[in-house]
Each structure stands twice: as C-alpha cells, then as structure tokens.
CSV table of C-alpha atoms and ligand atoms in Angstrom, one decimal:
chain,number,residue,atom,x,y,z
A,1,MET,CA,24.0,10.1,-1.4
A,2,ALA,CA,24.3,12.3,-4.5
A,3,ILE,CA,21.1,14.2,-5.4
A,4,VAL,CA,20.1,14.0,-9.1
A,5,ARG,CA,17.6,16.5,-10.6
A,6,PHE,CA,15.2,15.3,-13.3
A,7,GLY,CA,12.1,16.7,-15.0
A,8,VAL,CA,8.7,15.0,-14.5
A,9,SER,CA,5.7,15.3,-16.7
A,10,LEU,CA,2.3,14.7,-15.0
A,11,GLU,CA,-1.3,15.2,-15.9
A,12,LYS,CA,-2.8,18.2,-14.2
A,13,ASP,CA,-5.0,16.2,-11.8
A,14,LEU,CA,-2.2,14.0,-10.8
A,15,LEU,CA,-0.1,17.0,-10.0
A,16,GLU,CA,-2.9,18.5,-7.9
A,17,ALA,CA,-3.2,15.2,-6.1
A,18,LEU,CA,0.6,15.3,-5.4
A,19,ASP,CA,0.3,18.9,-4.1
A,20,ASN,CA,-2.6,17.9,-1.9
A,21,TYR,CA,-0.7,14.9,-0.6
A,22,ALA,CA,2.4,17.1,0.1
A,23,ASP,CA,0.2,19.7,1.8
A,24,LYS,CA,-1.7,17.1,4.0
A,25,LYS,CA,1.5,15.3,5.0
A,26,GLY,CA,3.4,18.6,5.6
A,27,PHE,CA,6.2,18.1,3.1
A,28,PRO,CA,7.9,21.4,2.3
A,29,ASN,CA,8.0,20.7,-1.4
A,30,ARG,CA,7.2,18.2,-4.2
A,31,SER,CA,10.7,16.7,-4.2
A,32,GLN,CA,10.2,15.6,-0.5
A,33,ALA,CA,6.8,14.2,-1.2
A,34,ILE,CA,8.0,12.2,-4.2
A,35,ARG,CA,11.1,10.9,-2.3
A,36,HIS,CA,8.8,9.7,0.5
A,37,LEU,CA,6.3,8.0,-2.0
A,38,VAL,CA,9.1,6.2,-3.8
A,39,SER,CA,10.9,4.9,-0.8
A,40,GLU,CA,7.6,3.8,0.8
A,41,ASN,CA,6.7,1.9,-2.3
A,42,THR,CA,10.1,0.2,-2.4
A,43,VAL,CA,9.7,-1.0,1.2
A,44,ARG,CA,6.3,-2.3,0.5
A,45,GLU,CA,7.6,-4.3,-2.4
A,46,LYS,CA,10.3,-5.8,-0.3
A,47,TRP,CA,7.7,-6.6,2.4
A,48,ASP,CA,5.5,-8.3,-0.2
A,49,GLN,CA,8.4,-10.6,-1.2
A,50,SER,CA,8.7,-11.8,2.4
A,51,GLN,CA,5.0,-12.3,3.0
A,52,GLU,CA,3.7,-15.8,3.6
A,53,VAL,CA,1.4,-16.9,0.8
A,54,ALA,CA,-0.1,-20.0,-0.7
A,55,GLY,CA,-0.1,-20.7,-4.4
A,56,ALA,CA,-0.1,-23.2,-7.2
A,57,ILE,CA,2.4,-23.8,-10.0
A,58,THR,CA,0.8,-25.3,-13.1
A,59,ILE,CA,3.0,-26.8,-15.7
A,60,VAL,CA,2.4,-28.8,-18.9
A,61,TYR,CA,5.2,-30.8,-20.4
A,62,ASP,CA,6.0,-33.8,-22.7
A,63,HIS,CA,7.2,-36.6,-20.4
A,64,HIS,CA,9.2,-38.1,-23.3
A,65,LYS,CA,11.6,-35.2,-23.2
A,66,ARG,CA,14.9,-36.4,-21.9
A,67,ASN,CA,15.6,-35.8,-18.2
A,68,ILE,CA,12.6,-33.6,-17.6
A,69,LEU,CA,11.2,-35.8,-14.9
A,70,ASN,CA,14.5,-36.0,-13.0
A,71,THR,CA,15.1,-32.3,-13.3
A,72,LEU,CA,11.6,-31.5,-12.0
A,73,THR,CA,12.1,-33.9,-9.1
A,74,ASP,CA,15.5,-32.5,-8.2
A,75,ILE,CA,14.2,-28.9,-8.1
A,76,GLN,CA,11.2,-29.9,-6.0
A,77,HIS,CA,13.4,-31.8,-3.5
A,78,ASP,CA,15.5,-28.6,-3.1
A,79,TYR,CA,12.3,-26.8,-2.0
A,80,HIS,CA,10.6,-29.7,-0.3
A,81,ASP,CA,9.5,-27.7,2.8
A,82,MET,CA,7.4,-25.4,0.6
A,83,ILE,CA,5.6,-28.1,-1.4
A,84,LEU,CA,2.2,-29.1,0.0
A,85,SER,CA,1.0,-31.5,-2.7
A,86,ASN,CA,1.5,-32.5,-6.3
A,87,LEU,CA,-1.2,-33.5,-8.7
A,88,HIS,CA,-0.3,-35.2,-12.0
A,89,PHE,CA,-2.7,-35.6,-14.9
A,90,HIS,CA,-1.8,-37.6,-18.1
A,91,ILE,CA,-3.5,-35.4,-20.7
A,92,ASP,CA,-2.7,-37.4,-23.8
A,93,HIS,CA,0.0,-39.7,-25.1
A,94,HIS,CA,2.8,-37.1,-24.8
A,95,ASN,CA,1.6,-34.4,-22.4
A,96,CYS,CA,1.4,-34.3,-18.7
A,97,MET,CA,-0.1,-31.5,-16.6
A,98,GLU,CA,1.0,-31.0,-13.0
A,99,ILE,CA,-0.4,-28.7,-10.4
A,100,ILE,CA,2.1,-28.2,-7.5
A,101,ALA,CA,0.5,-26.6,-4.4
A,102,VAL,CA,3.0,-24.5,-2.5
A,103,LYS,CA,3.2,-22.3,0.6
A,104,GLY,CA,5.9,-20.0,1.9
A,105,LYS,CA,7.5,-16.6,1.4
A,106,ALA,CA,6.3,-15.0,-1.9
A,107,GLY,CA,9.8,-14.2,-3.1
A,108,ILE,CA,11.0,-17.8,-2.6
A,109,LEU,CA,7.9,-19.3,-4.3
A,110,ARG,CA,8.6,-17.0,-7.3
A,111,GLU,CA,12.2,-18.3,-7.3
A,112,LEU,CA,11.0,-22.0,-7.2
A,113,ALA,CA,8.4,-21.3,-9.9
A,114,ASP,CA,10.9,-19.7,-12.2
A,115,LYS,CA,13.3,-22.7,-11.9
A,116,ILE,CA,10.5,-25.1,-12.7
A,117,ILE,CA,8.9,-23.1,-15.5
A,118,SER,CA,12.3,-22.5,-17.2
A,119,THR,CA,13.2,-26.2,-17.2
A,120,LYS,CA,13.8,-27.4,-20.7
A,121,GLY,CA,10.8,-29.1,-22.2
A,122,ILE,CA,8.1,-27.2,-20.2
A,123,VAL,CA,5.4,-26.2,-22.7
A,124,HIS,CA,3.4,-24.0,-20.4
A,125,GLY,CA,4.0,-22.8,-16.8
A,126,ALA,CA,2.4,-20.3,-14.5
A,127,LEU,CA,2.4,-19.4,-10.8
A,128,THR,CA,-0.7,-18.1,-9.0
A,129,MET,CA,-0.5,-16.8,-5.5
A,130,THR,CA,-3.0,-15.9,-2.9
A,131,GLN,CA,-2.7,-14.1,0.5
B,1,NI,NI1,1.8,-38.0,-17.1
C-alpha cells in the first residue's frame, strides 16, 4: 500500500497526549502511533455495526398518502425476523404515529430504519438503539 505524507495540526496538549501514548505503547514515532489509532478505530466501528442491539423506530405519517401503508408493510415483511412489535396510534384525522420495536445487528437495524424513514410520506422518523 502506498504511503502518503500529510501535515497535522494539533493542540499542544493533544500532541503531548499522542507522544505519551506512543511512548507508553512503544511506537518508534508519531506516524506509527497514529496509524495504530486509526486502524483500531475503524475496526471498532465495524464491530459496532455487527453488535446485537435492541431499538425503536418511531415514525409519523399521514395515512391518506397513497401507498404508504403498503410500502411500510412490504419493508417490514422483508425484515420480519428483526421486528418484535409494532404500536400504532391514530394521532388525529390525518396523522398516525408508529413505534416499531426492533432487535438485531446494529448495521442492519440502521438499514431497515433508513428504508422506513425515507419512505415517501413520512413526516418524521427516528431510530434509537440501546446495547
Ligand atoms: Ni392511524
């Protein structure tokens, strides 16, 4: 892999922290220390994506909007093994609120939530996750 050089600006105390870290871990220079920190962080992020979590997708939509109910049902059937429960509240004449309880790998829950929230006619949508 090609090595690229770049300049980094850091606050003095952060630089000291980096040097202390490199010293403690025995890295021969700052580049090695930064390389290690970046790759470790990337791995952790990937690991987070595959972690089993529980969560809730909350959406608000106008049920008169064409096809929205069919679309939401289709998406949820595609991910049926991750959906624990579905609460539906009729807020007023037009608006419905749904809370969809979900469980599974964080990355796939994010994918499911994105599909639901981006459905045409959704007024508000959010995903919350917990370990
Ligand atoms: Ni409703």
